[in-house]
Coordinates of C-alpha atoms and ligand atoms in Angstrom, one line a residue:
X1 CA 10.4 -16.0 7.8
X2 CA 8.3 -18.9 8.1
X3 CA 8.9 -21.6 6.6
X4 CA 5.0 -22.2 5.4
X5 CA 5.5 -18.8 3.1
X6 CA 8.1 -19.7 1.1
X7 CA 6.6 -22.3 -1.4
X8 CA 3.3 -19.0 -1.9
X9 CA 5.6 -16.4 -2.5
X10 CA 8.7 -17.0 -4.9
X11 CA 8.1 -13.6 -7.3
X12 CA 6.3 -10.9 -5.3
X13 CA 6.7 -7.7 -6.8
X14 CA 6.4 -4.2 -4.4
X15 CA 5.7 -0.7 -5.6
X16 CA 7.4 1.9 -3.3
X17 CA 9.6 0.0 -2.4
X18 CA 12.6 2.2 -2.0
X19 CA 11.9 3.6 1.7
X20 CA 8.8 3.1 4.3
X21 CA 6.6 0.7 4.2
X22 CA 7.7 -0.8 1.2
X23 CA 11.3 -1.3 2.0
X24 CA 10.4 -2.9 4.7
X25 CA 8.1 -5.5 3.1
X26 CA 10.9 -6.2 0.5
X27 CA 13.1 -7.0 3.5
X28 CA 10.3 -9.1 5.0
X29 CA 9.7 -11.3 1.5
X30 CA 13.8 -10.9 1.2
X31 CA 15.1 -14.7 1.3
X32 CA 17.3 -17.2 -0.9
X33 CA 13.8 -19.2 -2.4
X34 CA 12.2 -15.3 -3.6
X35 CA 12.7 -13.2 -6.6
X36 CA 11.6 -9.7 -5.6
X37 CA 10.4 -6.9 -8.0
X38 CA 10.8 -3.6 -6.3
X39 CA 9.8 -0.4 -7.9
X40 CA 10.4 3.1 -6.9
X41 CA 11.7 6.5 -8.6
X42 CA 15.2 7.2 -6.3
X43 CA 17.5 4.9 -7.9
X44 CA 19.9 5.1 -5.2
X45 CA 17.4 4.6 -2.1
X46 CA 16.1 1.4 -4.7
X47 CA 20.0 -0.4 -4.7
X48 CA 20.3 0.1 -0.8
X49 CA 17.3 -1.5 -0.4
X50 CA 18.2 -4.2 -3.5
X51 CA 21.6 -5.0 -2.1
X52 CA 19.7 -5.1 1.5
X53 CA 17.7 -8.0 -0.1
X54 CA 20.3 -9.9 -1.5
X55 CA 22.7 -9.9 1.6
X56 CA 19.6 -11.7 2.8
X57 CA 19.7 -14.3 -0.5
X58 CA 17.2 -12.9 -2.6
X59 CA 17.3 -12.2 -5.9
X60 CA 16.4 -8.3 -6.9
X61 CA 15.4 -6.6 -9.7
X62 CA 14.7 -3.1 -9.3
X63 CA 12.4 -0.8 -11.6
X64 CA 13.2 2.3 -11.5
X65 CA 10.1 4.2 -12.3
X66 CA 6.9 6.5 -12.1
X67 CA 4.2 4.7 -11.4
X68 CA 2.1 7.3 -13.4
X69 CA 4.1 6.7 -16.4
X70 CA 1.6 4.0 -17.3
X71 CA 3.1 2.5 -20.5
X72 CA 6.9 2.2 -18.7
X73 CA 4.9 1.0 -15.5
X74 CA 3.2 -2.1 -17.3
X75 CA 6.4 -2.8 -19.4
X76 CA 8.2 -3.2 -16.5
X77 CA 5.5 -5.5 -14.9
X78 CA 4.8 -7.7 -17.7
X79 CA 8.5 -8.2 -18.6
X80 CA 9.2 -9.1 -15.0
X81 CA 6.0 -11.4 -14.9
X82 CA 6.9 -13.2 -18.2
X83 CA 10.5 -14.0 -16.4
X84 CA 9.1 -14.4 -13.0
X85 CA 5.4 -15.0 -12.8
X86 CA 4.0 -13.3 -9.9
X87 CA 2.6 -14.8 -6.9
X88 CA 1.8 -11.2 -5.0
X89 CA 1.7 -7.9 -6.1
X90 CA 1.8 -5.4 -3.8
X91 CA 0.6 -2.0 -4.6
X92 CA 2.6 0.3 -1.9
X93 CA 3.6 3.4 -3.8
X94 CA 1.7 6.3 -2.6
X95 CA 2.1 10.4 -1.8
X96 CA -0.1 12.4 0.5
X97 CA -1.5 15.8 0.5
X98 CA -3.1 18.3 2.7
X99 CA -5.4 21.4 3.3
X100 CA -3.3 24.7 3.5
X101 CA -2.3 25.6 7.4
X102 CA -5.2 28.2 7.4
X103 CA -7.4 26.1 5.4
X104 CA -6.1 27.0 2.0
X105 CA -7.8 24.0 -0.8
X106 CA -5.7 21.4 -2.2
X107 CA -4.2 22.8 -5.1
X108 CA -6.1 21.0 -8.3
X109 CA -2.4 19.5 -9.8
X110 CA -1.9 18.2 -6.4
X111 CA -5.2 16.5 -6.3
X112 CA -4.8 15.2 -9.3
X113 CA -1.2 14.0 -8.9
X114 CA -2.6 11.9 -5.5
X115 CA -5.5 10.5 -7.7
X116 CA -3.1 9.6 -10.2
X117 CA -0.4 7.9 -8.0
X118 CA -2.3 6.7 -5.2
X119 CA -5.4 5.2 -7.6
X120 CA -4.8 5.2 -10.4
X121 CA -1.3 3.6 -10.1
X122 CA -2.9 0.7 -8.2
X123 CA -5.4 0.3 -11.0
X124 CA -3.0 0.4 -14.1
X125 CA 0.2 -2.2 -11.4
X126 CA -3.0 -5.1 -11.6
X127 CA -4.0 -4.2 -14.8
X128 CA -0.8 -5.2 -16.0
X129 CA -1.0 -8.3 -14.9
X130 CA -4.1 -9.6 -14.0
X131 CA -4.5 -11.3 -17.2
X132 CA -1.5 -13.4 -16.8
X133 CA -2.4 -14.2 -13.4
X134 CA -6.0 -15.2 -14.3
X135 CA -5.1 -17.6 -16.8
X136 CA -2.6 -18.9 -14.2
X137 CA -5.7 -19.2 -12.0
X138 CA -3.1 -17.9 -9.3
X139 CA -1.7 -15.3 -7.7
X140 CA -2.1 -12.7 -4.7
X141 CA -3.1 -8.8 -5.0
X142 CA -2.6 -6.9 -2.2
X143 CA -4.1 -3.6 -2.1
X144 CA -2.5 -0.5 0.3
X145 CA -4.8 2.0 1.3
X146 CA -5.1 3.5 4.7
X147 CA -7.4 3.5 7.9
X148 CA -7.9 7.3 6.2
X149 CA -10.4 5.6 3.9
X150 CA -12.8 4.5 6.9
X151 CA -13.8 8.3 6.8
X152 CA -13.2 11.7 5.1
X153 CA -10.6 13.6 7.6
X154 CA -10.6 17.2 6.2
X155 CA -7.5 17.6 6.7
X156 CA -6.5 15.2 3.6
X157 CA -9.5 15.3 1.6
X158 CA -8.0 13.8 -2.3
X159 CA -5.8 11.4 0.1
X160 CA -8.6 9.9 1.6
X161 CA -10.3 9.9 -1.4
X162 CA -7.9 8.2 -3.2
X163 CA -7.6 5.8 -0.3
X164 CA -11.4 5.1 0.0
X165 CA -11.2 4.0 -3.7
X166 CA -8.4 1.7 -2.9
X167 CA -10.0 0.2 -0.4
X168 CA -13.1 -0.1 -2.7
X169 CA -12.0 -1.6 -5.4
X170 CA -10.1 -4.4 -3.8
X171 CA -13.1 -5.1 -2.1
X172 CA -15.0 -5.1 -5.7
X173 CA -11.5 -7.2 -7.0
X174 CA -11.7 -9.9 -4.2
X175 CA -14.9 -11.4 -5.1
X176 CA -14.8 -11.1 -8.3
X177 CA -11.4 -13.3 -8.8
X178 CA -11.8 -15.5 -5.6
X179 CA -13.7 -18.0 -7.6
X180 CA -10.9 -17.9 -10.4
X181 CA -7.8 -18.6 -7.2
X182 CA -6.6 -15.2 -7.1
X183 CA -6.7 -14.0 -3.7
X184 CA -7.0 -10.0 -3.0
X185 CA -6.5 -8.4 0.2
X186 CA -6.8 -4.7 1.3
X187 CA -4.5 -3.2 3.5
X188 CA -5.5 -0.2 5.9
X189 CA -2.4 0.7 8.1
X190 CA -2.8 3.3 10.5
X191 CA -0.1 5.9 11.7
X192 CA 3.8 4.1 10.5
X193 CA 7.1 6.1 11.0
X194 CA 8.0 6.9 7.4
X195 CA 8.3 10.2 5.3
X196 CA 4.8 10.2 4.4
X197 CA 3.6 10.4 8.2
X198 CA 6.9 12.8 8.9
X199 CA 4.6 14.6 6.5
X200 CA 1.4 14.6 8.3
X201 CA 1.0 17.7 10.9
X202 CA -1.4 16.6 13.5
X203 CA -1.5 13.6 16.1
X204 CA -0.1 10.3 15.0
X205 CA -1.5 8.0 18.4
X206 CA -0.2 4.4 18.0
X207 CA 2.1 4.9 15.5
X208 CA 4.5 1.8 14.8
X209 CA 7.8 1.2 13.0
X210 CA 7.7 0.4 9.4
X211 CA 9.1 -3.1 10.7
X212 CA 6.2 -3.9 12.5
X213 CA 4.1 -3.0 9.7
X214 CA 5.8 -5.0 7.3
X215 CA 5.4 -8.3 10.1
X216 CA 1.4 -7.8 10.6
X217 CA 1.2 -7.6 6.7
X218 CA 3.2 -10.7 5.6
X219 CA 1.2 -12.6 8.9
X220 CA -2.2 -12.0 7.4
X221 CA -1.4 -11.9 4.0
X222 CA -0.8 -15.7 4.3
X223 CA -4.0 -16.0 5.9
X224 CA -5.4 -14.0 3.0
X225 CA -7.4 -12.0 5.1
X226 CA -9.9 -9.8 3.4
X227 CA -9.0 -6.4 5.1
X228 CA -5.4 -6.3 7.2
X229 CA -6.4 -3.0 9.0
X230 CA -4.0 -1.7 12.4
X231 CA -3.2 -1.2 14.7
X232 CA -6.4 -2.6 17.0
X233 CA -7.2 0.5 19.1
X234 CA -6.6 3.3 15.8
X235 CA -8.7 0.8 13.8
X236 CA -11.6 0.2 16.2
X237 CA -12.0 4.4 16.6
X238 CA -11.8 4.8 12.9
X239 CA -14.1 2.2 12.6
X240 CA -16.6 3.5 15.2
X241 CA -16.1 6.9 13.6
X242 CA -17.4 6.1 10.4
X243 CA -20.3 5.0 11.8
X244 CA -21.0 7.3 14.3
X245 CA -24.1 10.7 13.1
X246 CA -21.7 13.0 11.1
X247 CA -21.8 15.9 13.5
X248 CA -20.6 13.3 16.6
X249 CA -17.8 12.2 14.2
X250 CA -16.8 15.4 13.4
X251 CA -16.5 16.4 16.6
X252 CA -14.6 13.3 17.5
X253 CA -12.4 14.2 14.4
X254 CA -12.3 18.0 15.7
X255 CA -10.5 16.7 19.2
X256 CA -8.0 15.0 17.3
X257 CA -6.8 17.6 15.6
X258 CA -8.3 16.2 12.1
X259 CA -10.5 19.0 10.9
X260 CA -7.9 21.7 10.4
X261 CA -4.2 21.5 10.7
X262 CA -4.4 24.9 13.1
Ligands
LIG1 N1 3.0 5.9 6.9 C1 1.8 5.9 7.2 O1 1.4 6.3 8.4 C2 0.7 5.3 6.3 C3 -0.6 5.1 6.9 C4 -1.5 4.5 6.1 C5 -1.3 4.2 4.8 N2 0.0 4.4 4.3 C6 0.3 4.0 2.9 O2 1.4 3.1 2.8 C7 2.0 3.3 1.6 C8 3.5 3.5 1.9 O3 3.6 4.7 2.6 P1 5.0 5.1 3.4 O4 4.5 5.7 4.7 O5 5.9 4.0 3.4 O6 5.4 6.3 2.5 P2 6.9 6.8 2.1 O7 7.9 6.5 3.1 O8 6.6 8.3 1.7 O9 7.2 5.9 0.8 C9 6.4 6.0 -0.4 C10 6.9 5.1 -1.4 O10 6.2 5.2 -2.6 C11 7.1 5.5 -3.7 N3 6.5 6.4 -4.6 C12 5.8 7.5 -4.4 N4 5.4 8.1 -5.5 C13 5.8 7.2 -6.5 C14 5.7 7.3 -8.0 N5 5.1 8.3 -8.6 N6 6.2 6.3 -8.7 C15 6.8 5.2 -8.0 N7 7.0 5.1 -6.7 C16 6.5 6.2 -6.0 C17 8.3 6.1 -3.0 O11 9.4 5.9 -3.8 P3 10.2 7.0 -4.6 O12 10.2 8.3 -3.9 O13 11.6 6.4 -4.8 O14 9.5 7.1 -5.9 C18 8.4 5.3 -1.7 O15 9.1 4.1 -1.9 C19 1.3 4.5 0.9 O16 0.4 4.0 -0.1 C20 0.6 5.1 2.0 O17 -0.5 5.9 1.6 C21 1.0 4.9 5.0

């Protein structure tokens, strides 16, 4: 912990934060000057993490919550912001989904229930309290999406939709509130050792701990970089991917075991 982020970031609240990536930022942001707000649905996995947190001085208050209940969701996050006012937001919690092994489509409710978690439940954790931080004139809102949203894999077609809109709307969000002080940054990990990639059944090249996530995150977050996309060589073929003739992508995709799961 440095000592130059501990004046920016006494309240910073984390959705999914009970495991993965999350968990691992709470621990990052975890130290005697911070108030951490860390949301989640497993109550139990939550208090590990909580009682994690405050071995390391912080205090912790949990949420224990679906982020697609909207009305408990921005209760919790206005009540927390009225005691704590938040300095950075960051909106973690996310499911994934895929194409059947042989191809099958996305079943509609589980479309829906990514759209709903992964987008919509960004949308409705700034919503909350973006007005409060506006009238503040400060405050940090840090975006999670995915390198998935540099291009379509058909693999995980509503995921990287969801993810693409993520990354979208931060974009849209950053310069719209730069000129009021609140700074917004969009963050597009690549493959991290969690659940969610557990979940994932094709190649996962470069993957890094959730540790290591959480470290290049809280680095550039201070810098409030625009987009905090890894790792370099999973970013720079994603990047060159989406701008590569579709056919040449797709063939690119094809190798990599992204267009079907078999
Ligand atoms: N792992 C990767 O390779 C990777 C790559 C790119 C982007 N990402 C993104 O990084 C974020 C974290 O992913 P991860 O790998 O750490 O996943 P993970 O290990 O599966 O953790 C997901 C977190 O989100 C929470 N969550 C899920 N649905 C929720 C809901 N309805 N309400 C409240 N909390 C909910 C989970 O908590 P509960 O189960 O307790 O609710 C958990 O804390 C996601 O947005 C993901 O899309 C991950």
């Amino acid at each position: 912990m440095t000592s130059e982020r501990l004046p920016e970031y006494r309240h910073v609240v984390i959705t999914g934060a009970s495991r993965g990536i999350g968990a691992a930022l709470a621990l990052q942001y975890a130290n005697p000057q911070t108030v951490l707000g860390l949301i989640g649905r497993n109550e139990c996995d939550l208090k590990k993490i909580a009682d994690q947190c405050k071995a390391r001085g912080a205090q912790v208050e949990i949420g224990v919550l679906d982020i697609s209940n909207t009305p408990e969701l921005t209760r919790w996050l206005q009540s927390f912001d009225h005691a704590y006012p938040t300095d950075l937001l960051i909106t973690n919690a996310g499911i994934t989904h895929s194409i059947g092994a042989r191809g099958e489509a996305e079943p509609i409710e589980a479309v829906t229930k990514v759209l709903d978690i992964n987008l919509l439940g960004t949308i409705h954790s700034i919503h909350a309290i973006l007005d409060s931080m506006r009238q503040r004139g400060h405050g940090q809102l840090a975006l999670v999406s995915s390198l998935g949203a540099y291009k379509g894999m058909p693999i995980t077609p509503a995921y990287c939709a969801s993810k693409a809109a993520v990354k979208s709307y931060g974009e849209a969000l950053r310069g719209w509130l730069a000129p009021e002080g609140i700074k917004v940054n969009i963050i597009c990990p690549g493959f991290v050792a969690s659940d969610m990639s557990d979940s994932f059944h094709a190649p996962k090249p470069f993957m890094i701990t959730p540790d290591k996530a959480a470290r290049l995150i809280a680095q550039r977050l201070i810098k409030n970089r625009a987009n905090i996309s890894f790792p370099f060589p999973l970013n720079l073929g994603m990047w060159f991917v989406s701008i590569l003739p579709f056919p040449i992508a797709s063939f690119f995709l094809g190798i990599s075991g992204y267009n079907r799961r078999h």
